[in-house]
Structures are given as C-alpha cells and as structure tokens.
Coordinates of C-alpha atoms and ligand atoms in Angstrom, one line a residue:
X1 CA 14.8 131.0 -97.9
X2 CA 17.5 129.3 -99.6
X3 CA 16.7 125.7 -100.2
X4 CA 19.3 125.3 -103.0
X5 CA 22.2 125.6 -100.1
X6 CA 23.6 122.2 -98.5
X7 CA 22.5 123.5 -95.1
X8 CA 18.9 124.9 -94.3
X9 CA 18.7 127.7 -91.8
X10 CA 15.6 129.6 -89.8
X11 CA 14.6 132.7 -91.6
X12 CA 16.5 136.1 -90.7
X13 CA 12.6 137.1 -90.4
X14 CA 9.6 135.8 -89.7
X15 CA 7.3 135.3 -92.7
X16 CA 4.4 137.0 -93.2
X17 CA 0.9 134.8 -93.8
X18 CA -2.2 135.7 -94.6
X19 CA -5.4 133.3 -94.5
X20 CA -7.5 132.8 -97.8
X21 CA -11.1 133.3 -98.4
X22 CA -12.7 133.6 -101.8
X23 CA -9.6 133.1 -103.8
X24 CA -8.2 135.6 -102.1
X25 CA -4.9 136.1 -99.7
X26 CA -6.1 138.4 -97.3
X27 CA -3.6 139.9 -94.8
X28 CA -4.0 140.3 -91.1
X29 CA -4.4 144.0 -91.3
X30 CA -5.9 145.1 -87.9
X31 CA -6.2 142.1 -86.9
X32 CA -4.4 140.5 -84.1
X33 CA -1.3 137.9 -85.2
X34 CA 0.1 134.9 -84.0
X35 CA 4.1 134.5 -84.0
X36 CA 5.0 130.8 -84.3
X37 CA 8.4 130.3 -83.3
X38 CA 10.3 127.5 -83.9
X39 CA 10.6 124.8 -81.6
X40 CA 13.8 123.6 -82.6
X41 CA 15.4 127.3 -83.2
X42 CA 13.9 129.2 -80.5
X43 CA 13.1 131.9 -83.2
X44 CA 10.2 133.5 -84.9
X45 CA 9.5 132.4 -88.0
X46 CA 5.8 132.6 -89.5
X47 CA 3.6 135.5 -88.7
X48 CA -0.7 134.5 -89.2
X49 CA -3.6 136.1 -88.7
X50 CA -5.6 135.5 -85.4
X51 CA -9.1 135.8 -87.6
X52 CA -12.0 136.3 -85.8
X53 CA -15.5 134.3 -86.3
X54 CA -16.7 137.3 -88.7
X55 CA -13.5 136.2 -91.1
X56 CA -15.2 132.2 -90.4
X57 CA -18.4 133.4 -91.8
X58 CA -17.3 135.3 -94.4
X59 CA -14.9 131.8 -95.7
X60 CA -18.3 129.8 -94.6
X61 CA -20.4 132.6 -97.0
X62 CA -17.7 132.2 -99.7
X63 CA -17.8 128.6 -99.7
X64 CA -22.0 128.1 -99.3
X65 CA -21.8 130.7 -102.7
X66 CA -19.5 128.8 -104.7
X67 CA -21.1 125.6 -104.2
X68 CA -24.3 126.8 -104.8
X69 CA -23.8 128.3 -108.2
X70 CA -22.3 125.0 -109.2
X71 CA -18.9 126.6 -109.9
X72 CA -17.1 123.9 -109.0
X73 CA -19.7 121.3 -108.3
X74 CA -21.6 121.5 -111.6
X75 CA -18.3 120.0 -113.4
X76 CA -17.9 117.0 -114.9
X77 CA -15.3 114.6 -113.1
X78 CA -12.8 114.8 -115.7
X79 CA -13.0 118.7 -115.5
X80 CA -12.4 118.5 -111.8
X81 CA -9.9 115.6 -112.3
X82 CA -7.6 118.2 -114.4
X83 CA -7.6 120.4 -111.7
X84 CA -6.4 117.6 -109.0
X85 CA -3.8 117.0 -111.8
X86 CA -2.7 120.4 -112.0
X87 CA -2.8 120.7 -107.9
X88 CA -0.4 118.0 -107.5
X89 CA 1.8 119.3 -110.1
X90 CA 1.6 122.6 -108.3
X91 CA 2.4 121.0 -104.8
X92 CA 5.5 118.9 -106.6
X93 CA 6.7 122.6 -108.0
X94 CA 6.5 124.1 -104.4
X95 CA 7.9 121.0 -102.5
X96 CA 10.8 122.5 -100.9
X97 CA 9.2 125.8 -99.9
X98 CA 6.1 123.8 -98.4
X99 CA 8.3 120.7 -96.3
X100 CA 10.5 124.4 -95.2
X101 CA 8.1 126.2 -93.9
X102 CA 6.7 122.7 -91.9
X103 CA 9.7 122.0 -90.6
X104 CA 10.1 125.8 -89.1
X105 CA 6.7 125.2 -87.6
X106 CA 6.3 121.9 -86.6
X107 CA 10.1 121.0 -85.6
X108 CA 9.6 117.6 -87.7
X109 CA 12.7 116.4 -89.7
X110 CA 13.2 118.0 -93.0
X111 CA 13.6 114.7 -95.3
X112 CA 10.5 112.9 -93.0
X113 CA 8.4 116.1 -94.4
X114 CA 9.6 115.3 -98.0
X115 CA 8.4 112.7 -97.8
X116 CA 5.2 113.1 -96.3
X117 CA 4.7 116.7 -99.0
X118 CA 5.6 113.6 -101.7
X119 CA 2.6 111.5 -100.6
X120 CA 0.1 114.2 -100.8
X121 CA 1.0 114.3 -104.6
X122 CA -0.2 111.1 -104.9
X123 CA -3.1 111.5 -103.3
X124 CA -4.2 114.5 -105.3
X125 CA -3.4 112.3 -108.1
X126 CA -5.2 109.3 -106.7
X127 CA -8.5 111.3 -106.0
X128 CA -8.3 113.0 -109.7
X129 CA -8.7 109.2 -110.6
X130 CA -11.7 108.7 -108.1
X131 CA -13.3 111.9 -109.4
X132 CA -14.0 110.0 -112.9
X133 CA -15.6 107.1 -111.4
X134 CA -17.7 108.7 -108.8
X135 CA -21.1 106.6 -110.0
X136 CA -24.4 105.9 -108.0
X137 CA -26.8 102.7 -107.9
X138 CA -29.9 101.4 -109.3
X139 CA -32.5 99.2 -108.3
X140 CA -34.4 97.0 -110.8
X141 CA -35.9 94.6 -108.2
X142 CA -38.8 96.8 -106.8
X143 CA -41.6 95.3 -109.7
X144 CA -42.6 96.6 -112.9
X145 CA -44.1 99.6 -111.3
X146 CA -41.1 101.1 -109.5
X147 CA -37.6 101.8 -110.4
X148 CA -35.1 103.2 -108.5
X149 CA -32.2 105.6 -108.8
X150 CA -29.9 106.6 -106.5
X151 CA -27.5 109.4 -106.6
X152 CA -24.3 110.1 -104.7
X153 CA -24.1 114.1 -104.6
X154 CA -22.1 116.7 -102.6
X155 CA -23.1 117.5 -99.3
X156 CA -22.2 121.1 -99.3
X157 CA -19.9 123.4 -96.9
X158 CA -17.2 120.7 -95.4
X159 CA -14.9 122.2 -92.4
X160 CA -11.4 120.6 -92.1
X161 CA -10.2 121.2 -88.6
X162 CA -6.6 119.9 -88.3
X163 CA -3.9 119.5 -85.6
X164 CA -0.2 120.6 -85.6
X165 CA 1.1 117.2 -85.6
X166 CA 1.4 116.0 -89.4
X167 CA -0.3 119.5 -90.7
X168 CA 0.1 119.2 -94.8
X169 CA -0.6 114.9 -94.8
X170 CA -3.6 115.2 -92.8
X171 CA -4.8 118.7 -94.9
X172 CA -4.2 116.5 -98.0
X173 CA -5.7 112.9 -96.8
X174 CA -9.3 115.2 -96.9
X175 CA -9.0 118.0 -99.1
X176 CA -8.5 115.9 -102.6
X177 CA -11.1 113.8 -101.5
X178 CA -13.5 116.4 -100.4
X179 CA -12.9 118.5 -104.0
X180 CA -13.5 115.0 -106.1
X181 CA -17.0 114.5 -104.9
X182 CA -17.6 118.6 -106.0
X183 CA -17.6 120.2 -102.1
X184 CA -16.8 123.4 -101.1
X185 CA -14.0 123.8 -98.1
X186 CA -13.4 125.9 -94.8
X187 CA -10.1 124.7 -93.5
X188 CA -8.7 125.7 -90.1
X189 CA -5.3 124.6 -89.5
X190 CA -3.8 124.2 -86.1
X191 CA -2.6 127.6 -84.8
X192 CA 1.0 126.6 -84.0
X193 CA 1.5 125.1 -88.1
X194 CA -0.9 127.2 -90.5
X195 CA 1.5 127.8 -93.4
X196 CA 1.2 124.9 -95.5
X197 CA -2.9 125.3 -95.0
X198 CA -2.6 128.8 -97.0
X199 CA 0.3 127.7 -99.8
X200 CA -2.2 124.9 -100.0
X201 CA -4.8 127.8 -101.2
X202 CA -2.5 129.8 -103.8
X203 CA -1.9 125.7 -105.3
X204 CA -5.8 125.4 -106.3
X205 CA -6.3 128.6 -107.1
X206 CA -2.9 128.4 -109.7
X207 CA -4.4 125.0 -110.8
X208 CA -7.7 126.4 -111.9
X209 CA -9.7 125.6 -109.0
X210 CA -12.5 128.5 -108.9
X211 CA -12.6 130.9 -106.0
X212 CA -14.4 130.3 -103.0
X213 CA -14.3 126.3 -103.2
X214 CA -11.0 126.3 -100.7
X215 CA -10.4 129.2 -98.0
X216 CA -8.8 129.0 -95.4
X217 CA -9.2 130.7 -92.0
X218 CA -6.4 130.6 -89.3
X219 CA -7.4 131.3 -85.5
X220 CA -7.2 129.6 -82.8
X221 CA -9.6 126.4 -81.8
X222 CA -11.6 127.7 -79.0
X223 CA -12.5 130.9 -81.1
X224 CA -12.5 129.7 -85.2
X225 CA -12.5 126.5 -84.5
X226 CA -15.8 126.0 -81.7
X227 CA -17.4 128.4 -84.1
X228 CA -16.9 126.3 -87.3
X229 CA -18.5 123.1 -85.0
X230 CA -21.6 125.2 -83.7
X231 CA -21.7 126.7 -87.8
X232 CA -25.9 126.2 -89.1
X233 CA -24.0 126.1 -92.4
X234 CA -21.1 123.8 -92.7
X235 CA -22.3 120.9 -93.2
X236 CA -19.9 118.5 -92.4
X237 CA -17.1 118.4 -90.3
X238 CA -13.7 116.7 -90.4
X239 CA -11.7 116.7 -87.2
X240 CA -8.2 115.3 -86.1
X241 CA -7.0 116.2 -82.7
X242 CA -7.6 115.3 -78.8
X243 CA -10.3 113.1 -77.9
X244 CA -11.4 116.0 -75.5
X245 CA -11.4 118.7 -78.7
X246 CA -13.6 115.6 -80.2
X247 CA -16.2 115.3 -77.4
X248 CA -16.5 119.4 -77.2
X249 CA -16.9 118.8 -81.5
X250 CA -19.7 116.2 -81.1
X251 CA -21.4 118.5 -79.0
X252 CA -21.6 121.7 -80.6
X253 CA -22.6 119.9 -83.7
X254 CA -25.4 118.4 -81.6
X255 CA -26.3 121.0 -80.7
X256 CA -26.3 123.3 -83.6
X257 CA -27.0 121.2 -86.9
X258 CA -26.4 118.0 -86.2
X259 CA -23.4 118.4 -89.1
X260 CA -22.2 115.1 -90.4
X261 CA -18.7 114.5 -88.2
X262 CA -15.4 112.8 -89.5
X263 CA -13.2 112.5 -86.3
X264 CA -9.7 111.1 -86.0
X265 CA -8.5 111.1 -81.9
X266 CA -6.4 109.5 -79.5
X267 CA -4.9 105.7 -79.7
X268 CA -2.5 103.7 -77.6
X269 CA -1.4 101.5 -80.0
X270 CA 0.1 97.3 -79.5
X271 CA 2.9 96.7 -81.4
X272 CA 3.0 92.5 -80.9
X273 CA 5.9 90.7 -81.4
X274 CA 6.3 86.7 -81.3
X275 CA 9.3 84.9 -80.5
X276 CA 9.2 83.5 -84.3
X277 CA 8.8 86.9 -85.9
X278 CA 11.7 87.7 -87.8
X279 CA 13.6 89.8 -84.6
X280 CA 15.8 92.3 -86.4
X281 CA 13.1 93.6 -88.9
X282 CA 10.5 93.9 -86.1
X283 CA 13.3 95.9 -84.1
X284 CA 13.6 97.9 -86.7
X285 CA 10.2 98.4 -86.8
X286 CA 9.2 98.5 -83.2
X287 CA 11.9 101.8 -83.2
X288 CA 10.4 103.5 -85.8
X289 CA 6.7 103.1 -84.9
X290 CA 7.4 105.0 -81.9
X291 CA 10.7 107.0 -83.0
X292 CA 8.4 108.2 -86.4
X293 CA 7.5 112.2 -85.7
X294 CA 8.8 111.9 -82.1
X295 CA 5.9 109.5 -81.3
X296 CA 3.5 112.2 -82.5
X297 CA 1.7 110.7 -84.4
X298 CA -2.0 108.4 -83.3
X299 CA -0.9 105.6 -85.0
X300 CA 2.4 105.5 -83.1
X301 CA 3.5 101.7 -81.8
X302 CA 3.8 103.1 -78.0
X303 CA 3.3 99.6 -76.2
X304 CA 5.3 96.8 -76.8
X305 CA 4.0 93.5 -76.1
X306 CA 6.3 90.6 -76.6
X307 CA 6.2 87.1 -75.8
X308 CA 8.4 86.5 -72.4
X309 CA 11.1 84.3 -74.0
X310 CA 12.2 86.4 -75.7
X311 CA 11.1 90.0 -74.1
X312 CA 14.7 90.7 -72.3
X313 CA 16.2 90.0 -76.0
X314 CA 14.1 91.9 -78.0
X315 CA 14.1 94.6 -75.3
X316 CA 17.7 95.0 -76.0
X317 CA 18.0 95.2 -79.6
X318 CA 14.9 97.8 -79.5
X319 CA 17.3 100.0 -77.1
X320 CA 20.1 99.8 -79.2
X321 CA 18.6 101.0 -82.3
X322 CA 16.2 103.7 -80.5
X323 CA 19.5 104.3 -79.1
X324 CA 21.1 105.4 -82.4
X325 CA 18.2 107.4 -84.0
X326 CA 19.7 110.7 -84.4
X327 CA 17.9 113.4 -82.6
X328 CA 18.5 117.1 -83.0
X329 CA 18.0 120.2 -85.9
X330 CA 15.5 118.9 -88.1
X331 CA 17.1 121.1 -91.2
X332 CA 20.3 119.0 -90.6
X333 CA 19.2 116.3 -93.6
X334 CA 20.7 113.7 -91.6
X335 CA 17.9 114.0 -88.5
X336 CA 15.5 111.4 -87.6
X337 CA 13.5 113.0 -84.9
X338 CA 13.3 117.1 -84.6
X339 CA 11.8 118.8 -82.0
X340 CA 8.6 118.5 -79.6
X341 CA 6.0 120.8 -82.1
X342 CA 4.9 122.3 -78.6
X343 CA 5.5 123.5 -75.2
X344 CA 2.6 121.7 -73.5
X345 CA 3.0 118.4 -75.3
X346 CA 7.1 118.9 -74.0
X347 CA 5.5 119.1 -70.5
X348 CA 2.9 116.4 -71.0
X349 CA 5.5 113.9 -72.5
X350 CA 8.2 114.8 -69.3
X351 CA 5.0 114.5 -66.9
X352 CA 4.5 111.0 -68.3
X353 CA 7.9 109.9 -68.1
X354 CA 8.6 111.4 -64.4
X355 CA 4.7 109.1 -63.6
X356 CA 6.4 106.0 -65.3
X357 CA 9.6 106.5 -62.7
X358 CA 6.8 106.7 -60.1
X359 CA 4.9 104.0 -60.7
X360 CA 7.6 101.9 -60.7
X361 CA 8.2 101.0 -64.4
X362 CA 11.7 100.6 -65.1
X363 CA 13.4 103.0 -67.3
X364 CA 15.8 101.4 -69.6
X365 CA 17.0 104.1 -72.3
X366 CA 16.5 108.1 -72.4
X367 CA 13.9 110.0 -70.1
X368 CA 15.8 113.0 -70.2
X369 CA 15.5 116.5 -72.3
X370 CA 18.3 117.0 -74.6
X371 CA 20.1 119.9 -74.5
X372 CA 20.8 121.1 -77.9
X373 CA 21.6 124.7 -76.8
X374 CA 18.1 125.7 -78.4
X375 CA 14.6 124.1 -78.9
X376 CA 13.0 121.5 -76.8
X377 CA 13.7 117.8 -77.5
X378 CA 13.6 114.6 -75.6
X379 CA 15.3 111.2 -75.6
X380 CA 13.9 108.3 -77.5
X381 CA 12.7 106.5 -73.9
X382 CA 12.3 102.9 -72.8
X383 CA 10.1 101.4 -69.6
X384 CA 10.5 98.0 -69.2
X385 CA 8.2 96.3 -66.3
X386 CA 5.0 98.0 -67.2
X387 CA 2.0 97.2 -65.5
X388 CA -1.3 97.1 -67.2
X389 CA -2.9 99.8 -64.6
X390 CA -0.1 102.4 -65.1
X391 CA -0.8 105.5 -67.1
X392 CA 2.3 105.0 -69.3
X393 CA 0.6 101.5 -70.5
X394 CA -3.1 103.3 -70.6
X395 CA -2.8 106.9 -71.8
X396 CA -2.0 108.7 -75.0
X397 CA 1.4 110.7 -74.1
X398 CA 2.1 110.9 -77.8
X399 CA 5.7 111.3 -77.7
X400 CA 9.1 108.8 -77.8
X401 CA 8.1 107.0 -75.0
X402 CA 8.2 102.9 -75.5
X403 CA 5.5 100.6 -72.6
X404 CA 7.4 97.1 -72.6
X405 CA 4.8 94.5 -72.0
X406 CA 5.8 91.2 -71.8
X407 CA 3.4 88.3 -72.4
X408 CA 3.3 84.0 -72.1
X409 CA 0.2 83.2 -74.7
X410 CA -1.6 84.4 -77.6
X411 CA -4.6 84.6 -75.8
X412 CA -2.8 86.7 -73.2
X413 CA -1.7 88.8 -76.0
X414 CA -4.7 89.8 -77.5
X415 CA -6.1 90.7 -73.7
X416 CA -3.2 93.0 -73.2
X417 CA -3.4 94.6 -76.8
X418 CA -7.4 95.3 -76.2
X419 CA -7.0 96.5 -72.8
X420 CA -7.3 100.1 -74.4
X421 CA -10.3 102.7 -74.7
X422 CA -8.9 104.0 -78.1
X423 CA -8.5 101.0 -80.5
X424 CA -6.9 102.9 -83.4
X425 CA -4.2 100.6 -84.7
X426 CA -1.4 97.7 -84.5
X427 CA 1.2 95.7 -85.7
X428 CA 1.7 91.8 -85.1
X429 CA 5.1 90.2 -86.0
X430 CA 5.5 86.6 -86.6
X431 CA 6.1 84.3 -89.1
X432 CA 3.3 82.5 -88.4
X433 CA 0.3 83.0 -90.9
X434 CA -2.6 81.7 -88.1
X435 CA -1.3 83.5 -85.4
X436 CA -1.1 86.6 -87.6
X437 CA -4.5 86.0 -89.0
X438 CA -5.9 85.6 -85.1
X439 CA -4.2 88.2 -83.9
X440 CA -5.4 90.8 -86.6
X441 CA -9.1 89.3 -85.9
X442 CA -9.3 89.3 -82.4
X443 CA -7.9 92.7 -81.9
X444 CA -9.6 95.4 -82.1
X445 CA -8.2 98.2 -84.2
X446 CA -9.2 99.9 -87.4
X447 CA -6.0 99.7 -89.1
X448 CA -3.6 96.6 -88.5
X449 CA 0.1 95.7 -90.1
X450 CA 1.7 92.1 -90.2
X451 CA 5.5 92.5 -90.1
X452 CA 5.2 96.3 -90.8
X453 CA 4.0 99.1 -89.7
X454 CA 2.7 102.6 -90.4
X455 CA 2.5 101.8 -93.8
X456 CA 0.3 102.5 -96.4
X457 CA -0.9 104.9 -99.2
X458 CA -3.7 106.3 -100.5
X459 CA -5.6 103.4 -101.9
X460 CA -6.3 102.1 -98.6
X461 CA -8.7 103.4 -96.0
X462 CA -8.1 102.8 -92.6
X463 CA -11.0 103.2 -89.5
X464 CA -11.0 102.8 -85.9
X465 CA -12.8 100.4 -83.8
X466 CA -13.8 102.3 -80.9
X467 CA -15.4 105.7 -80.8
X468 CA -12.5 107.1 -78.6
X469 CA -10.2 106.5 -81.3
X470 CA -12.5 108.5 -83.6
X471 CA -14.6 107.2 -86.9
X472 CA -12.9 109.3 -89.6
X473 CA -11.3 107.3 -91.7
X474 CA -8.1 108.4 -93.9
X475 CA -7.9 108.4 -97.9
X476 CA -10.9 107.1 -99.5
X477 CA -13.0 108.4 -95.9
X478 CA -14.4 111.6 -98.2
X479 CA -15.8 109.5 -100.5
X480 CA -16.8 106.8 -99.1
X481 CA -18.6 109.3 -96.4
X482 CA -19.1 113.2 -97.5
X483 CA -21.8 112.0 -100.0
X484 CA -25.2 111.9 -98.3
Ligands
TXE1 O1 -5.2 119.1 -79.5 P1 -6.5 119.9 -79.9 P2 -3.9 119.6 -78.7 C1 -3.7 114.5 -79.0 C2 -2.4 114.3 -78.3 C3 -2.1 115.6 -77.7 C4 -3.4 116.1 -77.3 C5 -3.6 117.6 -77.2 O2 -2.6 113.3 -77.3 O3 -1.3 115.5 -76.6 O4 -4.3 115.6 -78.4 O5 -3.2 118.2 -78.4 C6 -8.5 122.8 -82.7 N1 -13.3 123.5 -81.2 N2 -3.6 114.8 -80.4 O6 -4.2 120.3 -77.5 O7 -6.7 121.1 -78.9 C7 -7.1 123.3 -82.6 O8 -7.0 124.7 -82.9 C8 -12.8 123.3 -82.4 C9 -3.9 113.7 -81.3 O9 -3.0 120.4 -79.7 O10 -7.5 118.9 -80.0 C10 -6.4 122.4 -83.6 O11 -6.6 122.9 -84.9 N3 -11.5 123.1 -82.6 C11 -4.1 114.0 -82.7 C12 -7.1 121.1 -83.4 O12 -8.3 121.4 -82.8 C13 -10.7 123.2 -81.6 C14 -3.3 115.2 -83.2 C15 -6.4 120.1 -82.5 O13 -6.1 120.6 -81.3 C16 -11.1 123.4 -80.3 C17 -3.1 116.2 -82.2 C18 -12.5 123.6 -80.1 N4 -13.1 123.8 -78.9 C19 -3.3 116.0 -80.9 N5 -10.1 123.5 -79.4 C20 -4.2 113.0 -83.7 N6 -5.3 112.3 -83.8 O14 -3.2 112.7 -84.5 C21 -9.0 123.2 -80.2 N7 -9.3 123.1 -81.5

C-alpha cells in the first residue's frame, strides 16, 4: 500500500489477516478463509480466517483467564488510563493504513473514514479520562446500625458483535469503554469488513494492554457469532446489526445465560422541517443525513416530513444538492458516497426502490445503478408523494433513498414522525424554540438534533425509545451499563 501517492489504488494482492486471541495473531492455517473483495473494485483484497466455534472458545478461555488473574482488571484507573492513551496514539500512528484497508472492505469514502478513524482517537482518549473517575456510592441514611457501600465492578467476558456498515466507529464506541471499567473482550467483526477488528488487536497489545484482555475472532454470524450469544461464559453481549440478528441474539442468550445484552438495530428515522427553519442549511442537512455512508447508517434521515407550504420548495433544493453529491471510487479523495458494502443490501436497496415505483410514489431524482465500469453503486434517490402505508415510508432499506412526506400541523407532524416501530433518532428544523422543544418531546426517539444532524461525539450518549430500534446506547453505554 502506498498511502503517500496522490491517488490510492486496490492492492496488486489481497492481504493476508489473521484473527487474534491471547495476544497473539494467529493465521488461518487449515482453516477455511474468506476473500472480501472490494465492492467498488470488483477485486480481492483482504484474505481472513473463517474460525470455527473451537477458535471462539479458545478467545472466550483467553479472555475469562485474563480477567480472572486481575491482569488487566486489578489496575488502578490511571494504569489502565495510560494504556487508552497509548491506544489512541497507536490508532493516530496507523491512521492511513486502518481508513485503507476500510475503505477496500466496506466501499465507504476514503476522507468520510478519516474521519470517522479520527473520532475513535478521541474516544480512546475520552474513556482514558472516564477510567480515573470510575467511583461507586454510599449510603448513610440506613440508621446507625447499617451502612452501605456500593461498588461498580467489571462484569467479566464482554462479546462485541459488529456489522459491516461503520466497522472501526462502532468497534471503538464499545471497546474503550468496555477496557475503562477493567473487562475482558471477544470481538467478532462482520465477515465482509474484519481488518480494522485485528489492527485494532496489534494497537492494545503495542500500547501495553496485557494479552488475552482483546481477541478477536473472525467467522461468520451464524457460526462465531450464534455461538458467542448461546456462550455460558461471556457475560455480556454488545450487538449492532438487523433487528432479526437482534431477536435470534435475545434468544440464545435467553436461553443460555441470560447474558446482559447491548443491542443497537434498525430505525426509520424523521428528518422535520418547518417552513421557518432556516431552508438552505436544513437542505444541506436533509442531503447529508441520508447521502452520509450511502444511507447506511441507522441513524440515517430517510423520511422527510415537511410542512406543505413549502414541501414542493424544499423538495427541490434537496434534489439539487443530492443531485451534486459525487458518487463513485471511494479512494478518489474527492468522493462523497462509495460503494454499496454488499451484494444483498444492493439488491435490497434496488427492491425498495422498484416497490416505491409500484406503489405509486413518485420518483423525483436517481433510482438507477450507476455504472462505474466496476463495483456496485446507486443514485442518491428521491420519492416524493409517499404514503404512510408504503414500505418505502415504513421499512429500513438503509440505503440513498429519500420518503418525502409532506405535512399541514405540528400535531400532524409528530403523528407522521411516530408512525414508526423503530424510534431511533431525528432531526427537527425551525427557528422556532417551542416548536423545537415540542417536537423533540413528543417524538419518540433516543437521540434527537435541532437544526443538525448526525452530530455528536463521545461525551454524549444516545438511546432508543423503542425496543426495535435496540437499547444499546453509544459512548458512555459501557459504562453507564457493563458494570453490574
Ligand atoms: O445484518 P446482520 P446484515 C440492518 C440493515 C441491513 C440489515 C441486514 O437494514 O439491511 O440489517 O444486514 C452477525 N448470531 N443493519 O444481514 O446479519 C454478522 O456476522 C450472532 C443495521 O448484514 O444482523 C455481523 O457481524 N451474530 C445495522 C452482524 O451480526 C450474527 C448495521 C450484523 O449482521 C448472526 C447493519 C447470528 N445468528 C445492518 N447472524 C445498524 N444498526 O447500524 C449474523 N450475525
């Protein structure tokens, strides 16, 4: 890889990954191995293990070993604080190689992945902080005869299952947090984007974090990943992925150990735009909510609801910006959306669009494939005319796709926002501070913006107000939950 050149290209050969257990990167040997190939190249271009569930309970063993002997969670804060410190150093040093190797895997754009590597610095550097001022309670109010004490400890073995869709932010929203409060870590990374999960490993282990704390095992979901839910020892569980995967999760760990369970899932989420919001900036931001990762993402804006005076307007100046985001080889630095990470979620996102045309929705900008002589992409796509029943207004499709819904009251507003089984997250627009504060009370969504949108950082947690959306919540979620 030559990162220093003005112009990235796809490996001449595919790289060769192992997983990591114990400190260790252990090759696939015998084993059988995936190819991921690029969805924006059409070439190979990482090479992982498919482990098997003897390699998960040898990471599980590892991990139950090193957090018994107190290795790791025997430290003081400000011991494991300087290794956070270190780790973030570690992931600034391997930037480039790290938002590469993503971008080979994932087809996301290479200075969106820059970014995103950039953020998990902070975050290591955030949760070094939170490491220091872990602290319990006390209770003085019980009589003189009783006193009480309570501790916040680690819970033990936690298992990071995560999807292919933001693969290195959604490893590093858990795994700083999970390390602060002392736990050990099984991570399984989606089987299309693994690479980043194992750097991730040789980054701890450089920064002085002991051997057997983080391992990593790659494998597929039904195999690694059912295994690691149904586990007697893991502990907890973090999930991100379909709200299906979820249901099968909360299952196995019912019926296994009843493990504690983090889950992030599906959302369909309202962007809301009044006619007195300021128009341009919530264009601006209506485009990117749903143009951000190709609409990947479960926090993507994909329904519009705007108030009818001024829905054909807006409508307009949201087409001619999704218009001009720039679509195509997400190495070219200039690229705004990359490629669709997979085949299926290509054919589910065309499926949707081709139901939209069905149902009747009218399609105002993109719908097609773009032909880039190589890789799978799609058009940044418009329906105006939605109708509450239709699946494009209902169900995740989790790609470019924009449901314009227009609306004549607030009231009405808030009843088309909440007509949703996820509940995840949304935006209001408006210059007005009551309709902004009603909006963001009535609505029901764990993480809300006012004249922005998919913004953040790792100060701020964020939830979900409906179970389909999942409970997990992002940043300070570890801490806040992984202590019993
Ligand atoms: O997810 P899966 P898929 C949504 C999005 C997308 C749909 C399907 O709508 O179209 O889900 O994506 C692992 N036990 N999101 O099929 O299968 C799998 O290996 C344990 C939303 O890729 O849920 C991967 O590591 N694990 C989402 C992870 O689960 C299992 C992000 C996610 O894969 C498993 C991604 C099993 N039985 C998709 N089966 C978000 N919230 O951002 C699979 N896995």
């Amino acid at each position: 890889m030559d990162t220093s050149a003005t112009r990235l290209s796809p490996p001449e050969q595919p790289r060769d990954f192992g997983f990591f257990v114990d400190g260790q990167i252990i090759p696939a040997g015998e084993r059988e191995v995936f190819e991921r190939h690029s969805p924006a190249h059409d070439v190979p271009v990482t090479r992982l293990p498919k482990c098997t569930t003897n390699d998960l309970d040898s990471a599980v063993k590892a991990a139950r070993t090193a957090f018994s002997d107190r290795r790791w969670s025997g430290l003081s804060g400000a011991d494991r604080a300087a290794v956070l410190l270190k780790a973030a150093e570690g992931i600034r040093a391997r930037l480039e190689e790290i938002a590469y190797w993503e971008v080979l895997e994932s087809g996301k754009p290479i200075s969106q992945v820059r970014g995103e590597v950039g953020g998990c610095v902070g975050m290591f550097e955030y949760a070094a902080g939170l490491a220091r001022s872990l602290h319990g309670d006390s209770f003085n109010n019980l009589g003189d005869g009783m006193f009480g004490i309570m501790t916040r400890e680690p819970i033990g073995v936690v298992g990071i299952i995560t999807p292919w869709n933001f693969p290195f932010l959604i490893l590093c929203e858990r795994v700083p947090y999970v390390l602060a409060s002392g736990n050990s870590i099984v991570a399984k990374p989606s089987e299309f984007t693994s690479a980043s999960t194992v750097i991730l490993g040789e980054i701890l282990t450089e920064a002085g974090l002991p051997d057997g704390v983080y391992n990593v095992v790659t494998g597929t979901g039904p195999t690694v990943g059912q295994a690691m839910a149904e586990h007697m020892d893991v502990d907890m569980l973090s999930f991100t992925g379909s709200t299906r995967t979820g249901r099968a999760i909360v299952a196995a760990a019912g019926a296994s150990n009843f493990k504690k369970l983090g889950l992030e899932l599906g959302g369909k989420n309202p962007q809301i735009v009044f006619a007195d919001a300021d128009l341009e900036d919530a264009a601006d931001g209506v485009a990117f909510g749903i143009g951000f990762n190709g609409g990947q993402c479960c926090v993507s804006g994909a329904r519009l609801i705007v108030e009818a005076a001024i829905a054909d307007e807006f409508a307009q100046m949201v087409t001619e910006k999704m218009s001009r985001i720039s679509v195509g080889d997400p190495l070219d630095e200039s690229t705004q959306i990359g490629a669709i990470t997979t085949d299926a979620q290509n054919t589910t996102i065309m499926g949707y669009i081709a139901k939209g045309q069905e149902e009747g929705a009218e399609l105002v900008l993109g719908g097609d494939a773009l032909d880039m002589g190589r890789g799978q992409f799609i058009a940044p796509t418009i329906f105006k005319n939605v109708d509450a029943s239709m699946a494009i207004a209902r169900e995740e499709i989790f790609g470019p796709v924009l449901a314009v819904m227009p609306f004549e009251t607030l009231d009405e507003a808030i009843e088309i926002a909440n007509d949703t089984e996820y509940g995840l997250a949304a935006s209001v627009w408006t210059k007005n501070i009551d309709k902004a504060l009603t909006v963001t009370r009535r609505v029901q969504a764990g993480r809300f913006w006012v004249n922005t949108t998919l913004a953040g950082g790792p100060e701020l947690p964020i939830g979900a107000s409906s179970n389909l959306a999942g409970a997990g919540k992002l940043g300070q979620w570890a801490l806040k939950n992984i202590l019993k």
